[in-house]
Amino acid sequence: MERPAGAATTPGADRPRADVRVRVLPRPVIRFRSSRPDLLLCLGLLTVILAVQGWNITHFPTLSDDEGTYLAQAWAVQQGEGLAHYTYWYDHPPLGWIQIAGLTYLPSVIAPESMTVATMRFAMLAVSAACAVLLYVLARRLFLPRWSAALAMALFGLSPLSVVLQREIFLDNLAVMWMLLAFCLAASPSRHLWHHFAAGLVGAVSVLTKETMLVVLPALLVTMWRHSHRDTRKFAVTGAITACVLIGLSYPLYALLNNELFPGPGHVSLIDGITYQMGREGSGFILDAGSGSHGVLQSWLYYDRVLPLGGVAGALLLLSTLRWSVTARALAGPALAVAILTVVAMRPSGYLPAMYVIQALPFLALVLAGAAASVVHAVLHRRLPARGSSPAPRTAFGRILRDRAVRRTPAPGVAPPGAPDAARSRALTHLPRRALVGVLALAAAVLLTPRWIDGNRDALTLDANAPYRAAAGWLQEEIADPASTRVLVDDALWLDLVHDGFTPGTGAIWFYKADLDPAVTKTMPRGWRDIDYVVSSPTVRRDAVDLPNVKAALQHSTPVAVFGRGEDRIEIRRITGGTTGGAR
């Protein structure tokens, strides 16, 4: 707004000079694609992030059974075998590995033998790149300064915890990408209704990729509410919720059309899948030193303490200063997301998987960078009231004038009196504050950099998957007739055996299915005796306790090859005393 020269003022107020105009400037709209400094900064950071995450990606971390499961299910989609390489039992919505199938389609066509867990990790670099760019865009749309947006992107992409987890083929990484896109749409500076409808739709896609993202949807609505136009806010939120619900209902509708919504004899059901997931044995309270959840927390903090702990502290700071801080109000949605995810992780009886933190990583980075920006702004720009000055404004208009930038510009051809002296005085006043900020930033860099270098050293140098490669090579070279050989194996090696000629499903057998899948157990009338080999990996040895056929196979077998040592060793064990050649 502008007040024309010579306008009347209330008694007692400072009367404006006739040659000075007062203009209240709104916050600038950030157009990422047309901002050359933002593009260059984001591109530079992205190059560094991809280099760090891509280096040694096939060798570290150790291949996990979850990665193998999702990739094997994606392979089944590519081959037209259905939604899974075995019976699809609604353990997760299938949209996640359908996306993985799309990401790995071209490599699987060019070199089918490369469709293995280690090499297909390179597909996750595209997901990491998209997440990093979306986080930078979101930070700028939430009015964070350029340096703070860059800090959020660096925290998210270069934290040792992120480097390890974002390399792996997890549904959580894909779900985070879609949720960040939904937040970007919700905070769109254009405020078009279709952006908000699209935010609800994309939020539903995120949930259908990994259902645990459902708890972040309230934070998405908060962001949309705060950044939508007040005249269309109700329409925007209503449309977003409607779009989200309609897309989300497609999953139970699919189950209903397949007569698999409700439990019944002879078929799987969505209700059974949900019951299983909700009824999983809890891992204990996260702060109880003897609980499994505490062990998971320690594994996160082993790689990085700054991002998890600093992010939670940043969220608490922002949520506690909502009334006074413009930055806190802009970041209310991401701060709420961190709070919700933290509360869910601290459930005393809940189950806490190691990949759970992936969902929180972008929001932790964003609120930590936002908290830093809020503190820096308070240090550099907070004005101390002069003696005899008026108190802080209490009216809404006064708060607007305080929160937004107020610029006094002279009328054309008129220079404000004392301008050089005033500028020099402000510079001298801000010099100690800037020095303080510089010292704090340097101290943070000195503290953080060595820790991150140590944390990333393993990811960049170690070869944790040599035993898996050696085991796959042995099975390829030493088994003369793979088509008629039956091997119990974890899913991390399942695709390797399929490419080597073992029969998918009943020749190369995912070890769980030997006890839990009727379609497989009926081909094993003599149980473990119908198996030729079992590949004993850490996952197989850990879970065999509750799987009678697998446990018996391990007990009635002798090792013929051992790769690695200690708990991480891979043993290839030949069944002894059995009768091979069960029904295929």
XYZ file of N, CA, C and O in Angstrom, residues 131 167 214 354:
16
model
N 13.951 -35.897 -5.338
C 13.652 -35.478 -3.956
C 14.469 -34.252 -3.565
O 13.948 -33.318 -2.938
N 20.139 -44.928 -0.996
C 20.677 -45.825 -2.019
C 19.814 -47.072 -2.192
O 19.808 -47.687 -3.253
N 0.437 -41.952 5.325
C -0.885 -41.444 5.685
C -0.811 -40.457 6.840
O -1.566 -39.478 6.886
N 13.759 -50.075 10.381
C 14.938 -49.230 10.181
C 14.713 -48.173 9.119
O 15.284 -47.078 9.188
